[in-house]
XYZ file of C-alpha atoms in Angstrom:
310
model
C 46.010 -37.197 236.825
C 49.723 -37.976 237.192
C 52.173 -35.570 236.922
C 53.406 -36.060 233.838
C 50.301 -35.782 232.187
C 49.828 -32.596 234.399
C 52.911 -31.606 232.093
C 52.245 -32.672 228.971
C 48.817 -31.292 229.513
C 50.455 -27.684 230.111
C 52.749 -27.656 227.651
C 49.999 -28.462 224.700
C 48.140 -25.541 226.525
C 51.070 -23.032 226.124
C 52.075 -24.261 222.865
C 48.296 -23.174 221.490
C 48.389 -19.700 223.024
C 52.076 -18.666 222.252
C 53.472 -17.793 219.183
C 55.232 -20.955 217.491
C 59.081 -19.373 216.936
C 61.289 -22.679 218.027
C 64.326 -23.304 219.664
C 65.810 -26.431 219.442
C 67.593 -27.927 223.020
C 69.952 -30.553 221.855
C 69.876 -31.088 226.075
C 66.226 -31.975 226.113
C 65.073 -32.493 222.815
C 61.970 -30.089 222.951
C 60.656 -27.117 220.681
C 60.260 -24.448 223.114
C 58.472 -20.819 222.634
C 58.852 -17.661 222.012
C 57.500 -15.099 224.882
C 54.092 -14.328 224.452
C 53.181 -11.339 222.346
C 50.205 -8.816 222.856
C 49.346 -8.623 218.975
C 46.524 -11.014 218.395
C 47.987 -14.494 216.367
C 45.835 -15.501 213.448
C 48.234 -17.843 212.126
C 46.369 -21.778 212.055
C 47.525 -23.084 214.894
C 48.879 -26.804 214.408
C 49.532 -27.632 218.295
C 52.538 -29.541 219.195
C 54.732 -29.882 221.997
C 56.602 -32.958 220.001
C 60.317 -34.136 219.884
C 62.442 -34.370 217.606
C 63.583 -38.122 216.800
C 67.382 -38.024 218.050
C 68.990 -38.896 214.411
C 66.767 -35.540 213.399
C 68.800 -33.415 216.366
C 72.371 -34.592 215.797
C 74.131 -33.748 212.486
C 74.090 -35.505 209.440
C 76.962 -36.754 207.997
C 78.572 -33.459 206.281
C 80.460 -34.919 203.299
C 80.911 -30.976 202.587
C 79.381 -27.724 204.030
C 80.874 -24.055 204.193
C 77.855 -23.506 207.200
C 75.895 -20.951 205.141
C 73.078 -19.695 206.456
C 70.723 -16.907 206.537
C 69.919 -16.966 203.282
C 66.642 -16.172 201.530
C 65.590 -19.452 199.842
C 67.255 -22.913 200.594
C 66.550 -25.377 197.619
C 66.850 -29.055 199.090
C 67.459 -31.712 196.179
C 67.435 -35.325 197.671
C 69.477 -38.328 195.249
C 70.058 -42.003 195.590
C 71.308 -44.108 192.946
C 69.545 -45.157 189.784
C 69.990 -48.385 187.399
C 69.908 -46.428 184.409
C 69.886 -42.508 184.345
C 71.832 -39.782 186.694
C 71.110 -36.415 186.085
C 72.109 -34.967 189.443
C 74.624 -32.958 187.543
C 72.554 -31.289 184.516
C 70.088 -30.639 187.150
C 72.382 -28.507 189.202
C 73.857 -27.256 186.193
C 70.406 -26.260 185.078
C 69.573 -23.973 188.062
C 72.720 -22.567 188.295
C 72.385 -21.226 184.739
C 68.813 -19.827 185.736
C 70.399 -18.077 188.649
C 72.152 -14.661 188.047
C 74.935 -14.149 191.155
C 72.668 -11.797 193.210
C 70.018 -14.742 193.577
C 72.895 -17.341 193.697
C 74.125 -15.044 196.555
C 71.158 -15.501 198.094
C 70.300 -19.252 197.666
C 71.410 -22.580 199.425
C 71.252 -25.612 197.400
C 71.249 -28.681 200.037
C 71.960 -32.153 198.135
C 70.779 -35.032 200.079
C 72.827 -38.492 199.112
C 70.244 -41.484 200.334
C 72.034 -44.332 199.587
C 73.460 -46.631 202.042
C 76.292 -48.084 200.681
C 79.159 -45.762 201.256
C 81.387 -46.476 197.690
C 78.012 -45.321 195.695
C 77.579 -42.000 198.310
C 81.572 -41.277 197.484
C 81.278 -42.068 194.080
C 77.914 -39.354 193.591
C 80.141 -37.079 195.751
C 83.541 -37.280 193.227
C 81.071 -36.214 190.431
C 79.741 -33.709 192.129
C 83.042 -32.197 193.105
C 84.306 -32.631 189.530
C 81.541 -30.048 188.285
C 80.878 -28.164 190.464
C 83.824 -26.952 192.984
C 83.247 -23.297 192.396
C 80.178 -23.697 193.644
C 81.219 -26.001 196.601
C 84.284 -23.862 198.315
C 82.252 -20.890 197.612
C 79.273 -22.377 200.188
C 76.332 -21.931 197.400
C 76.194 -26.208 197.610
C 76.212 -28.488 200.750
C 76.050 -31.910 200.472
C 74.884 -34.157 203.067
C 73.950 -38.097 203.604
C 72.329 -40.172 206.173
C 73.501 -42.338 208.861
C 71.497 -46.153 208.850
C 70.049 -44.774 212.033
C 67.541 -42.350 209.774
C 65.400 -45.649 208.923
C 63.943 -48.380 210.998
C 65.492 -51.433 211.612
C 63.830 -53.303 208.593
C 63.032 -53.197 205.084
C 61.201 -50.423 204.068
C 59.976 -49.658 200.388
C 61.481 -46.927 198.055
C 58.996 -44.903 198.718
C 58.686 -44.587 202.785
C 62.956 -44.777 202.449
C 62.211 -41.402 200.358
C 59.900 -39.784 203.094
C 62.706 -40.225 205.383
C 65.547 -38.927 203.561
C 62.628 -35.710 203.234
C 62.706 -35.804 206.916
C 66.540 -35.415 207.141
C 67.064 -32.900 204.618
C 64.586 -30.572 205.416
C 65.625 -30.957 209.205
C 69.296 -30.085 207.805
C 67.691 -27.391 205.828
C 65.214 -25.143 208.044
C 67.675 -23.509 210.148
C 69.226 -22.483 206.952
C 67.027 -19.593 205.513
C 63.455 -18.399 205.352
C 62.068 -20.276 202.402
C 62.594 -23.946 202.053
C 61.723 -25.245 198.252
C 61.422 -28.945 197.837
C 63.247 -30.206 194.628
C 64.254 -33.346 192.703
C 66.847 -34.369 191.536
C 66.090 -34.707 187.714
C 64.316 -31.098 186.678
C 64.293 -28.314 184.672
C 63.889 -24.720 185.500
C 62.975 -21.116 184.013
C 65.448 -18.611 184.590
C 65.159 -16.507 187.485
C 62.754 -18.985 189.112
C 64.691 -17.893 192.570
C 63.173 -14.170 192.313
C 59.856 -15.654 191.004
C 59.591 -17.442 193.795
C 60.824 -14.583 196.222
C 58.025 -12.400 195.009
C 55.006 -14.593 194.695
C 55.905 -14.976 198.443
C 56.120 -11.650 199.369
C 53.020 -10.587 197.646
C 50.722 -13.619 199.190
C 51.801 -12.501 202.145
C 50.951 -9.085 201.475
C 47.466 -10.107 200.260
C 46.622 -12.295 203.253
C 43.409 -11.065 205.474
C 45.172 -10.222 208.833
C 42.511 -12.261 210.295
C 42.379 -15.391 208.466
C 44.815 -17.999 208.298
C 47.978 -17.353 206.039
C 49.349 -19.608 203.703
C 51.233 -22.875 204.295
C 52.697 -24.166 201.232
C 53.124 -21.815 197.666
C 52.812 -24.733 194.783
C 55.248 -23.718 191.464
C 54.604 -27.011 189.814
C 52.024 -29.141 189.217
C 54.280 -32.275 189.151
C 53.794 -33.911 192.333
C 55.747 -32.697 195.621
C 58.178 -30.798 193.183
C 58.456 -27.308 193.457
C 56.886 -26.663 197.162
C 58.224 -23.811 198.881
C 57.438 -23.226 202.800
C 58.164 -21.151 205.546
C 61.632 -22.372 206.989
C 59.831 -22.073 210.441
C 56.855 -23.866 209.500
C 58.665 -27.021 207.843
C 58.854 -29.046 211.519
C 55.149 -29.543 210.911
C 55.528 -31.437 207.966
C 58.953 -33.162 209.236
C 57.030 -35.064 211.997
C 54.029 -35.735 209.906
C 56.820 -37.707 207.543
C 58.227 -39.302 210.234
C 54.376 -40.074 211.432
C 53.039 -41.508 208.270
C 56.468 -42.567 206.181
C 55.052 -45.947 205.639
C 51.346 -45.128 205.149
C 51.424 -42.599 202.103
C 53.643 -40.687 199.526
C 54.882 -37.012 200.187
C 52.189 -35.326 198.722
C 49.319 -37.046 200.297
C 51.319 -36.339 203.988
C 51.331 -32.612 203.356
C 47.099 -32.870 201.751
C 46.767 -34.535 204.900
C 48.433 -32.545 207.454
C 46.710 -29.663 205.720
C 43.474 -30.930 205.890
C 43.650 -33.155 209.483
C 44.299 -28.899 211.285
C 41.428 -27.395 209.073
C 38.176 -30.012 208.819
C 36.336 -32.921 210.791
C 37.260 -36.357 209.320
C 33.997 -36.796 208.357
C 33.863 -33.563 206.009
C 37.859 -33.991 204.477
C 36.062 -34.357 200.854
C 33.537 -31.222 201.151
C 33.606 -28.267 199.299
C 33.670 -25.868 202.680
C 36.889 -28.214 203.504
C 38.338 -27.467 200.232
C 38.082 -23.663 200.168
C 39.864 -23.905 203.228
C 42.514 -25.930 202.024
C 43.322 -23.792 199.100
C 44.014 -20.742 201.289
C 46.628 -22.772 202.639
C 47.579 -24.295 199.363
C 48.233 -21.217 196.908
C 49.460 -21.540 193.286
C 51.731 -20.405 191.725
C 50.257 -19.334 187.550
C 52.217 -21.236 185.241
C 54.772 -24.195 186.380
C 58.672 -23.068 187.446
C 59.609 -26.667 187.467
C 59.583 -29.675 185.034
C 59.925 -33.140 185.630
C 62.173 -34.932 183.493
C 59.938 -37.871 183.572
C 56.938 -35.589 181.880
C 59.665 -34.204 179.031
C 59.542 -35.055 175.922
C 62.446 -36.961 173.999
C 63.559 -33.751 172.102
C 64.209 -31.896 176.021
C 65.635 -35.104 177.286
C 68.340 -35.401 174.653
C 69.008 -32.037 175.227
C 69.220 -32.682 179.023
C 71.786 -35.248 178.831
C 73.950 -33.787 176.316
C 74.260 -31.308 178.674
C 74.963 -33.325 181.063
C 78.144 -35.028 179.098
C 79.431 -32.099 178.365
């Protein structure tokens, strides 16, 4: 055995018996851990000793950030442009009038520009600032965009570009708080979805067996990969499975499939013993907290854009 698999070899080793609290080394790349802890670990244990990609390490492009962290749920909201419809702005508009200013103070909206072309980023970006500048200098909104070196050097479809710009934002994002929700960028909302959220959290976690796995992912809509919240420190799991499987599969089937590759055999994925695990992992939430616009019906949409002009 060389020595560098001597090292890899020990680093998978202490990366399944410590706990898995990272620290990112912009000088080596690595997720290291946490000293060891005498209380017994029950969490599922996804081993890992990976690396970052190096366009996930360095910054993305800030086109404007007040650095606010530490807050209690970060709601990341990728956009690119459309042929026909934008409704960036009602969307924003729409949680911010579901928010009263204690969860607001509490809450990081991230807004992930992926297009390429830098006129159509600036132009999403003047909107943005026309509606929403309290918001902006106040630090409740970043916005953010990617550099071409987030995607491979050839053409990719829509939907493995959209995995990517996942990748980024959530990298951006899980330093930023301790709940990361994964939004759209054309929704709807019930008011106080943040403290909804907040508690259904709280209380899983309070219900959890000490001695079973805990959950993974909390699921507030039933409306594809909208409306998944995760543990902030959890979230590098599904960033490398993204990067891993971009091209192979939508969002949604990445995160069934990281969840199900750590709990059952390949041969047993479909079983019913496989799927009881699964859905300890998976919890959801009663009742949906987010709507697609594509699932409205004309009546909401009209309603959606009106707001939206005015």
């Amino acid at each position: 055995m060389s020595r560098s698999e001597r090292l890899l070899k020990q680093q998978l080793f202490e990366c399944q018996m410590q706990p898995k609290t990272r620290i990112v080394s912009n000088h080596l790349n690595t997720v290291e851990l946490a000293k060891p802890t005498r209380k017994k670990d029950t969490t599922v244990r996804l081993s890992y000793a990976y690396r970052f990609p190096r366009h996930l390490l360095d910054p993305p492009s800030h086109l404007h950030s007040k650095q606010r962290a530490n807050v209690s749920i970060v709601l990341g909201i990728p956009t690119f442009r459309r042929r026909k419809e934008f409704y960036l702005r009602a969307t924003i508009y729409n949680l911010l009038s579901n928010m009263n200013e204690a969860e607001q103070n509490e809450t990081l909206i991230v807004v992930h520009i992926g297009d390429s072309e830098e006129d159509e980023v600036l132009n999403m970006l003047e909107k943005i600032q026309a509606s929403f500048q309290k918001q902006l200098d106040s630090g409740l909104i970043d916005i953010i965009t990617s550099s071409a070196s987030n995607y491979p050097d050839l053409d990719i479809t829509e939907r493995s570009k959209q995995n990517l710009d996942l990748a980024q934002l959530m990298a951006y994002a899980h330093t930023k708080g301790i709940y990361y929700v994964q939004l759209a960028d054309d929704i709807v909302t019930r008011p106080h979805f943040i403290t909804s959220m907040r508690k259904f959290a709280l209380i899983q976690s309070a219900l959890a067996n000490p001695f079973e796995p805990s959950w993974f992912v909390l699921d507030f809509s039933k409306f594809g990969f909208l409306g998944k919240l995760f543990k902030s420190t959890e979230l590098p799991y599904l960033i490398m499975f993204l990067q891993f499987f971009y091209n192979d599969m939508n969002a949604q089937d990445v995160l069934s499939y990281l969840i199900e590759s750590k709990l059952c055999r390949q041969d047993i994925m479909e079983g019913r013993h496989c799927q009881r695990l699964k859905a300890k992992l998976w919890q959801h939430f009663d009742g949906n907290l987010f709507y697609n616009v594509a699932n409205m019906s004309l009546k909401s949409k009209l309603k959606l854009q009106a707001d939206e002009i005015a």
